[in-house]
Amino acid sequence: MSFYAIEVLVYGTVYIKASTLQKAQKILDRLSSNTIDARHRAWFSDVSFEHVPRVSFASSLTLNATFPGSQLVEVTERDVELAQRSFVLGSRDVVVPFAERAEEFNKVPVFTTDVDLTATAFIKAESRQEARIITSKFQQQFHVELQMGYWLWFSKLGFDDDEMAALPVVLSSAIKVIGASEGCGLEQRWPD
């Protein structure tokens, strides 16, 4: 088996707690063009709206397509491992999540919008041709559910047959937030 890498476009939903739409927009603007460490579990929330942190992403992502102009390249197993722990080793370019713990913060409105992200997808395949077939299915089949086996999507362990069901694709821990998806703006989601 060989490993291949390619830059991909990913869609997600972001939740932002803020007292006003304008404050939520400022938070989104600051987050845009930054990179998050996806291995930090606090970025992905599956709790009720009143308990989400100031900024979090829905616990599912969709791999939409390869990044325009990106090429499928063969990489070593070590390259995959290093991409999975790059931020763990101390990058200063990463934005880390934070949570407000004050009781009154639970009453702050939650705004949401769809966002475009980029990441490196790693594919384990018998050949470059097989890897190309997998990338051609991104838009139709690759919905990343982060509730069960969350860490496997951001670890080489996701390829292992003995870890639940082996994944054909894992992502780098570095996910860049491009910004709100085209035609999408922040809307208040909670309270209704």
PDB file of C-alpha atoms in Angstrom, residues 22-137:
ATOM      1  CA  GLN A  22     -22.029  42.462  14.291  1.00  0.00           C
ATOM      2  CA  LYS A  23     -19.925  40.889  17.062  1.00  0.00           C
ATOM      3  CA  ALA A  24     -20.440  37.447  15.548  1.00  0.00           C
ATOM      4  CA  GLN A  25     -19.286  38.799  12.171  1.00  0.00           C
ATOM      5  CA  LYS A  26     -16.108  40.213  13.753  1.00  0.00           C
ATOM      6  CA  ILE A  27     -15.359  36.824  15.295  1.00  0.00           C
ATOM      7  CA  LEU A  28     -15.911  35.105  11.928  1.00  0.00           C
ATOM      8  CA  ASP A  29     -13.710  37.682  10.183  1.00  0.00           C
ATOM      9  CA  ARG A  30     -10.897  37.024  12.686  1.00  0.00           C
ATOM     10  CA  LEU A  31     -11.248  33.281  12.209  1.00  0.00           C
ATOM     11  CA  SER A  32     -11.186  33.502   8.401  1.00  0.00           C
ATOM     12  CA  SER A  33      -7.798  32.868   6.757  1.00  0.00           C
ATOM     13  CA  ASN A  34      -6.540  31.213   9.947  1.00  0.00           C
ATOM     14  CA  THR A  35      -5.652  27.602  10.553  1.00  0.00           C
ATOM     15  CA  ILE A  36      -7.142  25.506  13.324  1.00  0.00           C
ATOM     16  CA  ASP A  37      -5.762  22.363  14.938  1.00  0.00           C
ATOM     17  CA  ALA A  38      -8.563  19.906  14.251  1.00  0.00           C
ATOM     18  CA  ARG A  39      -7.169  17.445  16.791  1.00  0.00           C
ATOM     19  CA  HIS A  40      -8.308  19.827  19.514  1.00  0.00           C
ATOM     20  CA  ARG A  41     -11.730  18.311  20.254  1.00  0.00           C
ATOM     21  CA  ALA A  42     -13.203  21.615  21.472  1.00  0.00           C
ATOM     22  CA  TRP A  43     -13.370  22.851  17.861  1.00  0.00           C
ATOM     23  CA  PHE A  44     -16.156  20.372  17.095  1.00  0.00           C
ATOM     24  CA  SER A  45     -19.251  20.539  19.228  1.00  0.00           C
ATOM     25  CA  ASP A  46     -22.110  18.125  19.575  1.00  0.00           C
ATOM     26  CA  VAL A  47     -23.731  19.752  22.604  1.00  0.00           C
ATOM     27  CA  SER A  48     -26.905  21.813  22.786  1.00  0.00           C
ATOM     28  CA  PHE A  49     -26.656  25.415  21.590  1.00  0.00           C
ATOM     29  CA  GLU A  50     -26.635  26.999  25.031  1.00  0.00           C
ATOM     30  CA  HIS A  51     -23.524  24.981  25.910  1.00  0.00           C
ATOM     31  CA  VAL A  52     -21.427  25.425  22.751  1.00  0.00           C
ATOM     32  CA  PRO A  53     -18.187  27.383  23.223  1.00  0.00           C
ATOM     33  CA  ARG A  54     -17.675  30.846  21.732  1.00  0.00           C
ATOM     34  CA  VAL A  55     -16.633  29.338  18.371  1.00  0.00           C
ATOM     35  CA  SER A  56     -17.116  25.747  17.283  1.00  0.00           C
ATOM     36  CA  PHE A  57     -17.822  23.720  14.188  1.00  0.00           C
ATOM     37  CA  ALA A  58     -20.613  21.196  13.678  1.00  0.00           C
ATOM     38  CA  SER A  59     -19.484  17.645  14.275  1.00  0.00           C
ATOM     39  CA  SER A  60     -19.636  16.757  10.584  1.00  0.00           C
ATOM     40  CA  LEU A  61     -17.712  17.980   7.554  1.00  0.00           C
ATOM     41  CA  THR A  62     -18.075  17.297   3.845  1.00  0.00           C
ATOM     42  CA  LEU A  63     -15.103  16.783   1.546  1.00  0.00           C
ATOM     43  CA  ASN A  64     -16.343  18.552  -1.534  1.00  0.00           C
ATOM     44  CA  ALA A  65     -13.593  18.351  -4.137  1.00  0.00           C
ATOM     45  CA  THR A  66      -9.892  18.646  -4.689  1.00  0.00           C
ATOM     46  CA  PHE A  67      -8.516  22.168  -4.343  1.00  0.00           C
ATOM     47  CA  PRO A  68      -8.270  23.818  -7.793  1.00  0.00           C
ATOM     48  CA  GLY A  69      -4.837  23.170  -9.261  1.00  0.00           C
ATOM     49  CA  SER A  70      -3.770  20.680  -6.586  1.00  0.00           C
ATOM     50  CA  GLN A  71      -2.021  17.504  -7.652  1.00  0.00           C
ATOM     51  CA  LEU A  72      -2.090  14.034  -6.139  1.00  0.00           C
ATOM     52  CA  VAL A  73       1.409  13.278  -4.828  1.00  0.00           C
ATOM     53  CA  GLU A  74       2.854  10.148  -3.300  1.00  0.00           C
ATOM     54  CA  VAL A  75       4.057  10.646   0.278  1.00  0.00           C
ATOM     55  CA  THR A  76       5.679   8.485   2.907  1.00  0.00           C
ATOM     56  CA  GLU A  77       3.977   7.069   5.959  1.00  0.00           C
ATOM     57  CA  ARG A  78       6.196   9.389   8.003  1.00  0.00           C
ATOM     58  CA  ASP A  79       4.855  12.416   6.068  1.00  0.00           C
ATOM     59  CA  VAL A  80       1.329  11.391   7.074  1.00  0.00           C
ATOM     60  CA  GLU A  81       2.355  11.038  10.733  1.00  0.00           C
ATOM     61  CA  LEU A  82       4.074  14.438  10.777  1.00  0.00           C
ATOM     62  CA  ALA A  83       1.067  16.161   9.210  1.00  0.00           C
ATOM     63  CA  GLN A  84      -1.125  14.694  11.933  1.00  0.00           C
ATOM     64  CA  ARG A  85       0.940  16.095  14.776  1.00  0.00           C
ATOM     65  CA  SER A  86       2.321  19.310  13.354  1.00  0.00           C
ATOM     66  CA  PHE A  87       0.338  21.506  15.710  1.00  0.00           C
ATOM     67  CA  VAL A  88       0.838  19.208  18.648  1.00  0.00           C
ATOM     68  CA  LEU A  89       4.546  19.911  18.244  1.00  0.00           C
ATOM     69  CA  GLY A  90       3.993  23.616  18.821  1.00  0.00           C
ATOM     70  CA  SER A  91       3.035  25.691  15.809  1.00  0.00           C
ATOM     71  CA  ARG A  92       2.422  29.366  16.525  1.00  0.00           C
ATOM     72  CA  ASP A  93       0.152  29.748  13.499  1.00  0.00           C
ATOM     73  CA  VAL A  94      -2.743  27.831  14.976  1.00  0.00           C
ATOM     74  CA  VAL A  95      -5.884  29.293  16.491  1.00  0.00           C
ATOM     75  CA  VAL A  96      -7.009  27.376  19.565  1.00  0.00           C
ATOM     76  CA  PRO A  97     -10.600  27.196  20.767  1.00  0.00           C
ATOM     77  CA  PHE A  98     -11.740  28.560  24.079  1.00  0.00           C
ATOM     78  CA  ALA A  99     -14.890  28.134  26.088  1.00  0.00           C
ATOM     79  CA  GLU A 100     -16.646  30.553  28.383  1.00  0.00           C
ATOM     80  CA  ARG A 101     -17.662  28.835  31.591  1.00  0.00           C
ATOM     81  CA  ALA A 102     -19.770  31.567  33.177  1.00  0.00           C
ATOM     82  CA  GLU A 103     -23.422  30.624  33.666  1.00  0.00           C
ATOM     83  CA  GLU A 104     -24.633  33.812  31.953  1.00  0.00           C
ATOM     84  CA  PHE A 105     -22.677  32.849  28.816  1.00  0.00           C
ATOM     85  CA  ASN A 106     -25.206  30.019  28.335  1.00  0.00           C
ATOM     86  CA  LYS A 107     -27.829  32.647  27.481  1.00  0.00           C
ATOM     87  CA  VAL A 108     -25.797  34.342  24.705  1.00  0.00           C
ATOM     88  CA  PRO A 109     -27.282  33.923  21.191  1.00  0.00           C
ATOM     89  CA  VAL A 110     -25.700  31.501  18.729  1.00  0.00           C
ATOM     90  CA  PHE A 111     -25.125  32.551  15.111  1.00  0.00           C
ATOM     91  CA  THR A 112     -24.293  30.095  12.373  1.00  0.00           C
ATOM     92  CA  THR A 113     -23.164  29.956   8.763  1.00  0.00           C
ATOM     93  CA  ASP A 114     -21.641  27.475   6.352  1.00  0.00           C
ATOM     94  CA  VAL A 115     -17.903  27.904   5.853  1.00  0.00           C
ATOM     95  CA  ASP A 116     -15.321  26.817   3.303  1.00  0.00           C
ATOM     96  CA  LEU A 117     -12.214  25.112   4.630  1.00  0.00           C
ATOM     97  CA  THR A 118      -9.131  23.506   3.135  1.00  0.00           C
ATOM     98  CA  ALA A 119      -7.100  20.569   4.381  1.00  0.00           C
ATOM     99  CA  THR A 120      -4.706  17.959   3.122  1.00  0.00           C
ATOM    100  CA  ALA A 121      -6.378  14.615   2.492  1.00  0.00           C
ATOM    101  CA  PHE A 122      -4.236  11.510   2.798  1.00  0.00           C
ATOM    102  CA  ILE A 123      -5.301   8.433   0.872  1.00  0.00           C
ATOM    103  CA  LYS A 124      -4.070   4.887   1.402  1.00  0.00           C
ATOM    104  CA  ALA A 125      -4.309   3.002  -1.884  1.00  0.00           C
ATOM    105  CA  GLU A 126      -2.697   0.250  -3.935  1.00  0.00           C
ATOM    106  CA  SER A 127      -1.882   2.647  -6.774  1.00  0.00           C
ATOM    107  CA  ARG A 128      -2.097   6.260  -7.908  1.00  0.00           C
ATOM    108  CA  GLN A 129      -5.023   5.245 -10.135  1.00  0.00           C
ATOM    109  CA  GLU A 130      -6.932   3.847  -7.144  1.00  0.00           C
ATOM    110  CA  ALA A 131      -6.197   7.065  -5.225  1.00  0.00           C
ATOM    111  CA  ARG A 132      -7.564   9.104  -8.158  1.00  0.00           C
ATOM    112  CA  ILE A 133     -10.767   7.052  -8.105  1.00  0.00           C
ATOM    113  CA  ILE A 134     -11.182   7.827  -4.402  1.00  0.00           C
ATOM    114  CA  THR A 135     -10.670  11.572  -4.967  1.00  0.00           C
ATOM    115  CA  SER A 136     -13.252  11.539  -7.758  1.00  0.00           C
ATOM    116  CA  LYS A 137     -15.836  10.392  -5.198  1.00  0.00           C
TER     117      LYS A 137
END
